[in-house]
Coordinates of C-alpha atoms (C1' of nucleotides) in Angstrom, one line a residue:
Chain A
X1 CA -4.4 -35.6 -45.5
X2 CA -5.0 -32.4 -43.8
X3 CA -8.7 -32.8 -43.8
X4 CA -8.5 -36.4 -41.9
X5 CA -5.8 -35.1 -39.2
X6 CA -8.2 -32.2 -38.5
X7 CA -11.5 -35.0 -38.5
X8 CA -9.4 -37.1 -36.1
X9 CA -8.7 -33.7 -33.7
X10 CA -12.3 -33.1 -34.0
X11 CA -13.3 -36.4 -32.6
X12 CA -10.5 -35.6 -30.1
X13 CA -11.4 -32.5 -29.2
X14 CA -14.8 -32.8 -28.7
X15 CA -14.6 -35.6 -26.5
X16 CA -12.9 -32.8 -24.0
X17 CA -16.1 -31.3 -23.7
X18 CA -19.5 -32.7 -21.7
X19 CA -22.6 -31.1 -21.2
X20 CA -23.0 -33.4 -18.4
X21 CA -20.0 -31.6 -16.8
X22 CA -21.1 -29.4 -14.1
X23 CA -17.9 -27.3 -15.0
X24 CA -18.9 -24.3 -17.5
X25 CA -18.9 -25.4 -21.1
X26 CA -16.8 -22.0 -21.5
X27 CA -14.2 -23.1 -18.7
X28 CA -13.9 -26.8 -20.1
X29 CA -12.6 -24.8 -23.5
X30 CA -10.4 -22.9 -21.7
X31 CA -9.0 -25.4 -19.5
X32 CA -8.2 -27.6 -23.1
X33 CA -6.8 -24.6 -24.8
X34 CA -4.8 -23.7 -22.2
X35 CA -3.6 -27.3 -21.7
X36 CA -2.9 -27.9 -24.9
X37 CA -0.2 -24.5 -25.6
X38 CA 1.3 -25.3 -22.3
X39 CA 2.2 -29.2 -24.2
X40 CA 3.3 -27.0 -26.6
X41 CA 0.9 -28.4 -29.3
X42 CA 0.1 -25.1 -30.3
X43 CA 3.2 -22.8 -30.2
X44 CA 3.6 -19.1 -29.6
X45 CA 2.7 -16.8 -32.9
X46 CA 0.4 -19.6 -34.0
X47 CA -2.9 -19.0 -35.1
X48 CA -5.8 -20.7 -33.7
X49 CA -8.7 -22.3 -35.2
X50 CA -11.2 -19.5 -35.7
X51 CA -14.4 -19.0 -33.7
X52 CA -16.5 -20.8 -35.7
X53 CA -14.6 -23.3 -36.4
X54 CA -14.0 -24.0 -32.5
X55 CA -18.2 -23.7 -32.5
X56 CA -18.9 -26.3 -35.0
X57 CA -16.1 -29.0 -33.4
X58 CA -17.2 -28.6 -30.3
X59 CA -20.8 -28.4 -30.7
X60 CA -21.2 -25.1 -28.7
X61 CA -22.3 -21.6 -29.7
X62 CA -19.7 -18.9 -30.8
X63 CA -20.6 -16.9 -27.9
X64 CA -19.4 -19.3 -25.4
X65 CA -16.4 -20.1 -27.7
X66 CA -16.0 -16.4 -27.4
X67 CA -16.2 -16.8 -23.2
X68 CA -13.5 -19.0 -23.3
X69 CA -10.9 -16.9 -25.7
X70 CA -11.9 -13.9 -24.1
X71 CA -10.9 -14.9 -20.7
X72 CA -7.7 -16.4 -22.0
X73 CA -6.9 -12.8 -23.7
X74 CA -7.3 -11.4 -20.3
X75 CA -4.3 -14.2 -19.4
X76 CA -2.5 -12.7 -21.9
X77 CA -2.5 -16.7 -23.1
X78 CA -3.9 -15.5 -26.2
X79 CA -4.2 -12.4 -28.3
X80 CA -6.5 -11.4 -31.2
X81 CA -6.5 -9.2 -34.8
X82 CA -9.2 -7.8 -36.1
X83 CA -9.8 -9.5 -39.3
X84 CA -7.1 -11.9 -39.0
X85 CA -7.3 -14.4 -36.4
X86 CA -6.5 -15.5 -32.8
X87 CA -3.0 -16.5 -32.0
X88 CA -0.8 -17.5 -29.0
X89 CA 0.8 -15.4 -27.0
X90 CA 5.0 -15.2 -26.9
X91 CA 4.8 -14.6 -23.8
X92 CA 6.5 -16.9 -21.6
X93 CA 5.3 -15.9 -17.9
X94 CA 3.1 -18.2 -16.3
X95 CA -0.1 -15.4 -15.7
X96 CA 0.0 -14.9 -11.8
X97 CA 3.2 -13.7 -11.2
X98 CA 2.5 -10.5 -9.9
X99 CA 0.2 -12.1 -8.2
X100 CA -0.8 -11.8 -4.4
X101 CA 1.6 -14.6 -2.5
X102 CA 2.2 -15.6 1.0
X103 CA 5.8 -16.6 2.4
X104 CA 5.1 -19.9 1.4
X105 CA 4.1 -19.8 -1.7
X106 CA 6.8 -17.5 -2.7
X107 CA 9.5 -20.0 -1.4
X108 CA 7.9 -22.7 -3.5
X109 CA 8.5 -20.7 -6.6
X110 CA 12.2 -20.1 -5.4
X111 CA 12.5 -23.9 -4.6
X112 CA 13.1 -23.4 -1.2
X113 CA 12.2 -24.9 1.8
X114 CA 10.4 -22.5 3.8
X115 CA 9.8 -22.7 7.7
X116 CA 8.9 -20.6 10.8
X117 CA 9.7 -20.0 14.0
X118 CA 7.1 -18.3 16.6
X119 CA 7.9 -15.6 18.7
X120 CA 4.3 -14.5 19.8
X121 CA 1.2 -14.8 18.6
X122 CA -1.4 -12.1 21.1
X123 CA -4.2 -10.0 21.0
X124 CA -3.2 -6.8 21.1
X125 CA -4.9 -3.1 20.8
X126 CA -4.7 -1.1 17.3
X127 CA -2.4 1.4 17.5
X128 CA -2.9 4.7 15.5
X129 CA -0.9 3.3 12.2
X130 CA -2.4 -0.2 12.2
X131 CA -5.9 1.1 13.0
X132 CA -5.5 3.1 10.1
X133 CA -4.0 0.5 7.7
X134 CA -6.6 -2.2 8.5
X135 CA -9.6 0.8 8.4
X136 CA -10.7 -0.3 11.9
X137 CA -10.3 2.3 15.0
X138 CA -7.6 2.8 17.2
X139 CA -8.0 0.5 20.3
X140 CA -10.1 -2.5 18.3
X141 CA -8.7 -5.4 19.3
X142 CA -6.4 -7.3 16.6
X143 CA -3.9 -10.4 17.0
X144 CA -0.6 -9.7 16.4
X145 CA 1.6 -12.4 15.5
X146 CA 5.5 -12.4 15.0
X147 CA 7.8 -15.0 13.4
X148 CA 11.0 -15.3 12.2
X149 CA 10.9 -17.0 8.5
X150 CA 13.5 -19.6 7.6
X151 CA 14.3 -20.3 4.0
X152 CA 15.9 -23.5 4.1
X153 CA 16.6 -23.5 7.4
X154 CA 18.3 -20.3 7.7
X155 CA 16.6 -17.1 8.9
X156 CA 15.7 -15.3 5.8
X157 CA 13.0 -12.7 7.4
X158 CA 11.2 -11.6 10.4
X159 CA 7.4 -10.8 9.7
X160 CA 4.9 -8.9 12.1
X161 CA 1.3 -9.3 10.8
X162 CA -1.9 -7.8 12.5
X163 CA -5.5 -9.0 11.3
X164 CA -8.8 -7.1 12.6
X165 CA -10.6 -9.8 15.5
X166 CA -13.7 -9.0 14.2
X167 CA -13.2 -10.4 10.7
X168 CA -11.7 -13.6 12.2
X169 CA -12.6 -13.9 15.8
X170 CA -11.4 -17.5 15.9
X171 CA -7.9 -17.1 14.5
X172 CA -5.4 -19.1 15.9
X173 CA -2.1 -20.7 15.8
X174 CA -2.9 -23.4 13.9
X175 CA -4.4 -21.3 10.8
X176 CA -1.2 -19.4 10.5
X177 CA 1.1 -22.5 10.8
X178 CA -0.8 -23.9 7.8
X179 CA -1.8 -20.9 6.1
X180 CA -4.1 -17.8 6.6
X181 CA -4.7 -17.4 3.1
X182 CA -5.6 -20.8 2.5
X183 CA -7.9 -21.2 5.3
X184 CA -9.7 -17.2 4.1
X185 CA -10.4 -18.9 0.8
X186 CA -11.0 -22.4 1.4
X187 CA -12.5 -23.0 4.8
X188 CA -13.9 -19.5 5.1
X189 CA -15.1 -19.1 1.4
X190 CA -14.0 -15.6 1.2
X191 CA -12.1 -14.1 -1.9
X192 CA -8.8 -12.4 -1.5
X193 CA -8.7 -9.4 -3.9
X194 CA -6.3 -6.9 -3.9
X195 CA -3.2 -5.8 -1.7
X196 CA -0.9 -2.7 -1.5
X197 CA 3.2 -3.5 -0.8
X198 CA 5.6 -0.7 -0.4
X199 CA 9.4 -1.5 -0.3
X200 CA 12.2 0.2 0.8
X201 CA 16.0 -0.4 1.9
X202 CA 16.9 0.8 5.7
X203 CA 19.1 -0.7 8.1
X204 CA 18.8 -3.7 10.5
X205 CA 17.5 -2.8 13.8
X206 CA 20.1 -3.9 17.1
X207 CA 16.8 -6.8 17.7
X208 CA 16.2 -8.0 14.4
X209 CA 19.7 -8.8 13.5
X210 CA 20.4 -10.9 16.1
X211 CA 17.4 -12.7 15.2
X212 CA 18.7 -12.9 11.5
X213 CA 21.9 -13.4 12.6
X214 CA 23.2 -10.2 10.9
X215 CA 25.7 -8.0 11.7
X216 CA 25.3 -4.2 12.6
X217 CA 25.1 -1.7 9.9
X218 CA 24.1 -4.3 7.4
X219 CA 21.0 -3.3 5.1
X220 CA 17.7 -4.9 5.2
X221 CA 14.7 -4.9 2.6
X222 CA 11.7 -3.3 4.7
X223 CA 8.1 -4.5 2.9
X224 CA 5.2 -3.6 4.5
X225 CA 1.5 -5.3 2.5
X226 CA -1.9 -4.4 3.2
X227 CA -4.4 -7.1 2.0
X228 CA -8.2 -6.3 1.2
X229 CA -11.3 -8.7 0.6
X230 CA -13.5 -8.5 -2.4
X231 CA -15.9 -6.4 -0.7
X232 CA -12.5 -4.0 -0.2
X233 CA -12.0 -4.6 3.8
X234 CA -8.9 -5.0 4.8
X235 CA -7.6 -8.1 6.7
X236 CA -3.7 -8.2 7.3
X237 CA -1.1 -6.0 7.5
X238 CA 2.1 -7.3 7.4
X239 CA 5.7 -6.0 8.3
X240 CA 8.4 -8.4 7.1
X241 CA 12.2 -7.6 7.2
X242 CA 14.6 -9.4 4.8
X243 CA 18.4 -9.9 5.1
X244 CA 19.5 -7.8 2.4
X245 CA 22.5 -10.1 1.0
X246 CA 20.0 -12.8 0.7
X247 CA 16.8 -11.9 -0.4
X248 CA 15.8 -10.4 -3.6
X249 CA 12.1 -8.9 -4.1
X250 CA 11.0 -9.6 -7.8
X251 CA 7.9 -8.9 -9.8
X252 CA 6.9 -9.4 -13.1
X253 CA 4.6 -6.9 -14.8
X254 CA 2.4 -5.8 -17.5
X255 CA 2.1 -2.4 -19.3
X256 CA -0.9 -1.3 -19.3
Chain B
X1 CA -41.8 8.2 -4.6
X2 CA -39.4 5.5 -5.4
X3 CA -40.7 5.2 -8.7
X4 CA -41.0 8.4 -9.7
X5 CA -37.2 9.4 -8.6
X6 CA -36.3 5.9 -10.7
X7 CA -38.5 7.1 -14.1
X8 CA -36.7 10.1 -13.4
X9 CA -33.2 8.9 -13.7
X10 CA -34.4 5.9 -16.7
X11 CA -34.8 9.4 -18.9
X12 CA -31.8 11.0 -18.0
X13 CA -29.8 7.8 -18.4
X14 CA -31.2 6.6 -21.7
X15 CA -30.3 10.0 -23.3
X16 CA -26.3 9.0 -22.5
X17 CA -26.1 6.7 -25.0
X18 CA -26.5 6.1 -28.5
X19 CA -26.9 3.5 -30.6
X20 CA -26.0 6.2 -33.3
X21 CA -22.8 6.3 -31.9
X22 CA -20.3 5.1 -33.4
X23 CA -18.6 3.6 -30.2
X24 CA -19.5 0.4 -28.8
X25 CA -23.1 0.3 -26.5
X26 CA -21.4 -1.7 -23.9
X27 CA -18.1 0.5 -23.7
X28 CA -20.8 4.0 -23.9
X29 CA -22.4 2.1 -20.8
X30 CA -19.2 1.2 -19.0
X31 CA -18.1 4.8 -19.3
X32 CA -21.2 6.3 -18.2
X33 CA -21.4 3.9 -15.4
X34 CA -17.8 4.7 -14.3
X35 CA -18.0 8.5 -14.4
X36 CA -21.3 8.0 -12.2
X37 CA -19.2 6.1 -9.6
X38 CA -16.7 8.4 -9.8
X39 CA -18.5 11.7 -9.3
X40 CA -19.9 9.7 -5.9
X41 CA -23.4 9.4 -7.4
X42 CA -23.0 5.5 -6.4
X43 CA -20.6 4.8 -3.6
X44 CA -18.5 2.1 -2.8
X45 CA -20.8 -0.6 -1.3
X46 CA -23.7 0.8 -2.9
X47 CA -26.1 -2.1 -5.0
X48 CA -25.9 -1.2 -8.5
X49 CA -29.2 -1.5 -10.4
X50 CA -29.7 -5.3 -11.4
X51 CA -28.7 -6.2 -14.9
X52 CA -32.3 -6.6 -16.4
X53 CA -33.2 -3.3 -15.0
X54 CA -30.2 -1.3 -16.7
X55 CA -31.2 -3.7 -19.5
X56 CA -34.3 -2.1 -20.0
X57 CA -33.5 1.2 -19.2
X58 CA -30.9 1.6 -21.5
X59 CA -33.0 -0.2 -24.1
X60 CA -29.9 -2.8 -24.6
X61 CA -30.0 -6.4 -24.3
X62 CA -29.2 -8.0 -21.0
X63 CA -25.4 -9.8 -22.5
X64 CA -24.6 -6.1 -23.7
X65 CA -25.1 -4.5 -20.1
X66 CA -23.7 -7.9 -18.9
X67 CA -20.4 -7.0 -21.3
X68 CA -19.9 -3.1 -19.7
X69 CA -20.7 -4.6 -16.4
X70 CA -17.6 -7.6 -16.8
X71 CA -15.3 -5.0 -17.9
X72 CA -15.6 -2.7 -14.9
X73 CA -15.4 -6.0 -12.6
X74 CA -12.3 -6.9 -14.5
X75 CA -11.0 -3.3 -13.6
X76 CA -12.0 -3.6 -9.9
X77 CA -14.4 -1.1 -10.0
X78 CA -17.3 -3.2 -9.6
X79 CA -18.2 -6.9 -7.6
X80 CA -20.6 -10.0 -8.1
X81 CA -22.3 -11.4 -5.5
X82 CA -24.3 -14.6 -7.1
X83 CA -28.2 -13.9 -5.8
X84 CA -27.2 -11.1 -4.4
X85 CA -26.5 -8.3 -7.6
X86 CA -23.3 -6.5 -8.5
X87 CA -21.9 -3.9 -6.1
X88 CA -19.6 -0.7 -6.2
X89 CA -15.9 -1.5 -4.8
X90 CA -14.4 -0.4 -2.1
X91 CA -10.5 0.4 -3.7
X92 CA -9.8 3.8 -4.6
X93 CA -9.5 4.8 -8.1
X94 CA -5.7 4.6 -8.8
X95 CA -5.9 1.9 -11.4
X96 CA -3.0 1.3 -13.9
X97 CA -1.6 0.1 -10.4
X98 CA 1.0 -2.9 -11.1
X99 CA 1.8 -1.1 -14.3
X100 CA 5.1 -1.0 -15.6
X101 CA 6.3 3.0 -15.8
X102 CA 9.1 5.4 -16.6
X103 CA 10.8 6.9 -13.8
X104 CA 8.9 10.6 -15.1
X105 CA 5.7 8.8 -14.6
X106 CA 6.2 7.4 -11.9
X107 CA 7.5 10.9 -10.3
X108 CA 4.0 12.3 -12.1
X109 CA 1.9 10.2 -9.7
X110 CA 3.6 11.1 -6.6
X111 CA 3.5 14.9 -7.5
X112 CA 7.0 15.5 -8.0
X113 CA 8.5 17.6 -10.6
X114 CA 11.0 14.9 -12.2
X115 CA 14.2 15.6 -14.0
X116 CA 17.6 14.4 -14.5
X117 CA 21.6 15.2 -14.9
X118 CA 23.0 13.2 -17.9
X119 CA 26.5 11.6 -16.7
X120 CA 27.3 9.7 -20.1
X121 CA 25.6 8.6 -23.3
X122 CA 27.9 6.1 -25.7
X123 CA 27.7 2.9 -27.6
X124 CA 29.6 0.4 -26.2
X125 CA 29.9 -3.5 -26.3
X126 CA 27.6 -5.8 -24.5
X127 CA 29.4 -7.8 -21.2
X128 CA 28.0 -10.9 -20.5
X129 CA 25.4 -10.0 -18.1
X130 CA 24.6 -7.6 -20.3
X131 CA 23.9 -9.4 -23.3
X132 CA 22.0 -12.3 -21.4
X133 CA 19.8 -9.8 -20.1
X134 CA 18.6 -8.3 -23.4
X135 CA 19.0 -11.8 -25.3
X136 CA 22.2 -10.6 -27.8
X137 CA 25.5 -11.9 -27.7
X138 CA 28.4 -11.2 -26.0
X139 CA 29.9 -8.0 -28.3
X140 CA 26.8 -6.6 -29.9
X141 CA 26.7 -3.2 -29.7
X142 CA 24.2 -1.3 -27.1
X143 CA 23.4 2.1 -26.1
X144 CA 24.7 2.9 -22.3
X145 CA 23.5 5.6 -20.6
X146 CA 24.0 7.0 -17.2
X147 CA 21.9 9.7 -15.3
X148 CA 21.6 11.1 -12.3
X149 CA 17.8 11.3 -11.4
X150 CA 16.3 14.6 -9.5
X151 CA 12.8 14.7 -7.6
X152 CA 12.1 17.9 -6.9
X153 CA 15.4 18.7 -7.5
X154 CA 17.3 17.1 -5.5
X155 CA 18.9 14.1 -6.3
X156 CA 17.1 10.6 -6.0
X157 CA 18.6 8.1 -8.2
X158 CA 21.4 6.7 -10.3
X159 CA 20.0 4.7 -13.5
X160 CA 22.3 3.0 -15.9
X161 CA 20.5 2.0 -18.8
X162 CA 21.2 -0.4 -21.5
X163 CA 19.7 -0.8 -24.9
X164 CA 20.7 -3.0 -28.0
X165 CA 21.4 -0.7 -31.1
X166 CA 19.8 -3.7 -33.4
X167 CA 16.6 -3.0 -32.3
X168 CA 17.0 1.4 -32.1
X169 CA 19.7 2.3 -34.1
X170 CA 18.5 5.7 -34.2
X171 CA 18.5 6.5 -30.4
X172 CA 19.9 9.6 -29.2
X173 CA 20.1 11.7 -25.9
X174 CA 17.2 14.0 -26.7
X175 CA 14.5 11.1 -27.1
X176 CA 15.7 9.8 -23.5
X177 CA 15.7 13.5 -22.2
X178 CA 11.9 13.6 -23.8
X179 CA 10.6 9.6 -22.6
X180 CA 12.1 6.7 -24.3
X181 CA 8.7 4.8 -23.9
X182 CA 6.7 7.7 -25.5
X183 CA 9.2 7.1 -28.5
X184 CA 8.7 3.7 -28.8
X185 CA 4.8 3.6 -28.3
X186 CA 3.9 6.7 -30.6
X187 CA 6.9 7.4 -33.1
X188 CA 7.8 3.9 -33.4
X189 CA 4.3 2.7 -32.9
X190 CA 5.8 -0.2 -30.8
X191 CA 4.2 -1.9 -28.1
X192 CA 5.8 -2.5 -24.6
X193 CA 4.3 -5.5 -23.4
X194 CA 5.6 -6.4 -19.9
X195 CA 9.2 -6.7 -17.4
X196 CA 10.7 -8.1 -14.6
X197 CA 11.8 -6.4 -11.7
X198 CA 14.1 -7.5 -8.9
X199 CA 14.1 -5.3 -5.9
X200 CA 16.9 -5.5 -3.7
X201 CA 19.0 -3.6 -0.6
X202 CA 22.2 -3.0 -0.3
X203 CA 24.9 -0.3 1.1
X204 CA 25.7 2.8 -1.0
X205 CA 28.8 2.8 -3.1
X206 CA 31.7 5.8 -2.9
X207 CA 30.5 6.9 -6.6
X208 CA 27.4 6.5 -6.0
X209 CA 27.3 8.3 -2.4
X210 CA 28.4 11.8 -4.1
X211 CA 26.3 11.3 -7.1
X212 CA 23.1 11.1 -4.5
X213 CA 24.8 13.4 -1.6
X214 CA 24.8 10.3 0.7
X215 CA 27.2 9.5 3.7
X216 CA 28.3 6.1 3.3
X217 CA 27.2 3.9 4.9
X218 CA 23.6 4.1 4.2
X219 CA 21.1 2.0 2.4
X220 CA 19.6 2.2 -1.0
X221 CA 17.2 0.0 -2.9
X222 CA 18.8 -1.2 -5.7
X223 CA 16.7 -2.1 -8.5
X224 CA 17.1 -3.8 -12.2
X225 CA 14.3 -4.0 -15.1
X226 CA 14.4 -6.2 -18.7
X227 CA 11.8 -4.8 -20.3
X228 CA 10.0 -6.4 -23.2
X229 CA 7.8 -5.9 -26.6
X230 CA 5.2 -7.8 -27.2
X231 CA 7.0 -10.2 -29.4
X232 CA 9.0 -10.8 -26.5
X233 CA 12.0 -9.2 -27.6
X234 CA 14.3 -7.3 -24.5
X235 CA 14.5 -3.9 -25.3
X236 CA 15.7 -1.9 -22.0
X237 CA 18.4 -3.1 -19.2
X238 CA 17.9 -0.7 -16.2
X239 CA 20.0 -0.7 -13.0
X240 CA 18.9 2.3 -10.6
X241 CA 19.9 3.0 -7.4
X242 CA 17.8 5.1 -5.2
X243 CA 18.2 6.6 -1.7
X244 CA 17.0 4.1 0.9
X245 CA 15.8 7.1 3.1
X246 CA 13.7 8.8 0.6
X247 CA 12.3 6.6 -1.9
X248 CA 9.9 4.0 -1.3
X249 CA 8.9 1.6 -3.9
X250 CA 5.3 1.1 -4.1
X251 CA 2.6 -2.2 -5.9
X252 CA -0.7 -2.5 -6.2
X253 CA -1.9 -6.0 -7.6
X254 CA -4.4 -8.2 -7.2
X255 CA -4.5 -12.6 -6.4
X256 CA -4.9 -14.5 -9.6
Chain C
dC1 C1' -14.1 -11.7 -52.5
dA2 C1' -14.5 -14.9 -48.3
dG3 C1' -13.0 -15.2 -43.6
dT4 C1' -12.0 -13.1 -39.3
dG5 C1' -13.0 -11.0 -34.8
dG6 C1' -16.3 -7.2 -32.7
dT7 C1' -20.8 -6.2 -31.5
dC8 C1' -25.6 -7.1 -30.5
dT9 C1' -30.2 -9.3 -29.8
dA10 C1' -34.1 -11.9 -27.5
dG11 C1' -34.8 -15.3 -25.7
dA12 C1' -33.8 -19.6 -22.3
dC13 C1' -32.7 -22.5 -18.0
dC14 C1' -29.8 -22.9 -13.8
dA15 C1' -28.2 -22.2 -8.8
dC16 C1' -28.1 -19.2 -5.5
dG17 C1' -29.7 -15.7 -1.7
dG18 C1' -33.0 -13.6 1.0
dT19 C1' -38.1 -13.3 2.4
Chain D
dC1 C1' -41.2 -17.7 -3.4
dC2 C1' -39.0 -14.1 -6.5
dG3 C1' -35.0 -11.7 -8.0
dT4 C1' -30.2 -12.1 -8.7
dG5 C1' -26.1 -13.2 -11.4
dG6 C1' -24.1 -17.4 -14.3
dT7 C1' -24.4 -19.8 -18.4
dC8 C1' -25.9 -20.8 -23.1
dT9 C1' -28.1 -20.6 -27.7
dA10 C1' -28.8 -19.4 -32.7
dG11 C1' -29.0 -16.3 -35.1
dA12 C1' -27.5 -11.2 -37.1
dC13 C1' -24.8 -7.2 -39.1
dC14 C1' -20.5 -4.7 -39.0
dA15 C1' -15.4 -3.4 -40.0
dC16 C1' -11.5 -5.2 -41.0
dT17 C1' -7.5 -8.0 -43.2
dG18 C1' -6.0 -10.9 -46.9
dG19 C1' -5.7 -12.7 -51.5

DNA sequence: CAGTGGTCTAGACCACGGT
DNA sequence: CCGTGGTCTAGACCACTGG
């Protein structure tokens, strides 16, 4: 009985794989394996199939079975024992969630709504600190843009960002309404790598509260992000200032 | 010329590894690769050598160099560019950088001599929030203790820390005045597997004012951490407060 | 002992970038 | 065009865990 259930998952799970597929026989694997924990038909602390045995039903070589495991170890999806086996992970984080995310995106997660409202967007000289931050020198043109960030409607933050005019000469409005980072990766084929945030508590300028319609005296949350390119330029640098009774910065992290 | 310097180096290189070893080929090629780009003997931006020249150099086949090179992309030390070749990075060697640390190592990185002022150490029921945090119920018995944290001396931080006495009966003040983490990672041979951090700001308490010789008034981050083995289990609750005008809290991470 | 993941080889073909 | 990284194969031997 267990033989047949594992022929009919063979047939099965071959079928999930093409040669024909322009997609990588490696990332096909990994997009089934990591389909199939997510239904929760394999659960966390199970063993996989071994190696081989994922080489045989699928009709690929172990090395490319070994691609595709590999890169879901590095998700922390999976993790191995010498000796013993491949199992899945208990961990219950979605990867990514340290990840680099915009305003949007981070709303999203939260279920909010998120909005914006423009105060400027103009092309500015670098002073000393932004020169420095986005590795350019001081008097290069950059735009600086400035909006107030509504989280369902209400002001949640206000968020100065400068990016460098030579790395996007044609920046306007329109890219930031929609998004900057979508239109770096998608339209502009660049990667997004890496960023640097710092946090830190301080209290809410005269300007900035009535703009968050704060009080005086009130505490803010004060994040300023650097954001680099694969090839390790910088593009943004970003000041935002959060109402501190509504806003909670949270990261989840791995040791090592 | 060119070839002579590049025979040259194809001795010198060669001799660093061994297949005598007893260490992997690709891991004695990612080390001596890194500790080149470290010493500045490649620099950021720099082409590497392609991977069928280190390939034959090395005497290794081409998926071996292909493994060392993967690893130090997966560590940011290195880039792809398809047709192109593989390049040095431009980020600065801080790694370990969304990592999950103690407050002494995280005083060890900015150069700051860390220490701390015990306040209370006792085992006393969970609370609600308490329990939900570290997944026990209601009653359960934890470990509580309070500290006053000093950089440099002088006072930084308040840290409250909760852990369940199931999973460390044994705790006592001196492996907390020592590093709870070293404990659990070398004595108990335990592995710490990842957290969750909220970040937020707020106004200094009375209590909390003298501990940290504040005037009130002032702003502090406030901070709270569930920290987790790698079966998933919660092992550490951690509220700290730190002086909003001396403390900045500080991520590297990367997108995806 | 048989089975597992860990390492390694010597080829191969592809799509891409720059000349 | 040639050289690059990206993918893939069909083997191989090792050290390790378990029964």
């Amino acid at each position: 009985m267990c033989y047949d259930k594992g022929n009919e998952w063979t047939g099965r799970r071959r079928s999930m794989i093409s040669k024909q597929s322009p997609l990588p026989l490696y990332y096909q694997l990994e997009e089934y394996l990591k389909q199939q924990i997510e239904s929760g038909e394999w659960k966390p602390g199970d063993i996989m199939p071994s190696e081989r045995e994922l080489s045989e039903e699928f009709r690929i070589s172990r090395m490319t079975v070994r691609q595709a495991l590999t890169n879901l170890v590095n998700k922390n999806i999976l993790f191995r024992e010498k000796g013993r086996g491949t199992f899945v992970s208990h961990r219950k984080f979605e990867q990514n969630l340290q990840g680099l995310t915009s305003f949007s995106e981070d709303m999203e997660r939260r279920g909010l709504a998120s909005g914006s409202k423009l105060l400027y967007f103009e092309q500015v000289k670098a002073g000393d600190q932004v020169a420095e931050a986005l590795a350019i020198s001081p008097g290069d043109p950059v735009y600086k843009l400035k909006r107030i960030r509504l989280a369902d409607q209400e002001p949640l933050a206000v968020e100065t960002s400068y990016n460098p005019v030579s790395l996007f000469p044609e920046l306007d409005q329109k890219i930031f309404e929609k998004s900057l980072y979508h239109y770096i990766e998608e339209n502009r084929q660049m990667r997004i790598s890496h960023g640097t945030q710092t946090v830190e508590a301080a209290l809410v300028t005269d300007e900035d509260a009535q703009h968050l319609m704060m009080e005086e005296g009130q505490p803010v949350l004060l994040i300023q992000r650097v954001t680099h390119l694969e090839d390790g330029r910088p593009f943004e640098l970003v000041w935002s200032i959060y109402r501190g009774d509504s806003y909670k910065y949270r990261i989840e992290m791995n040791r090592r």
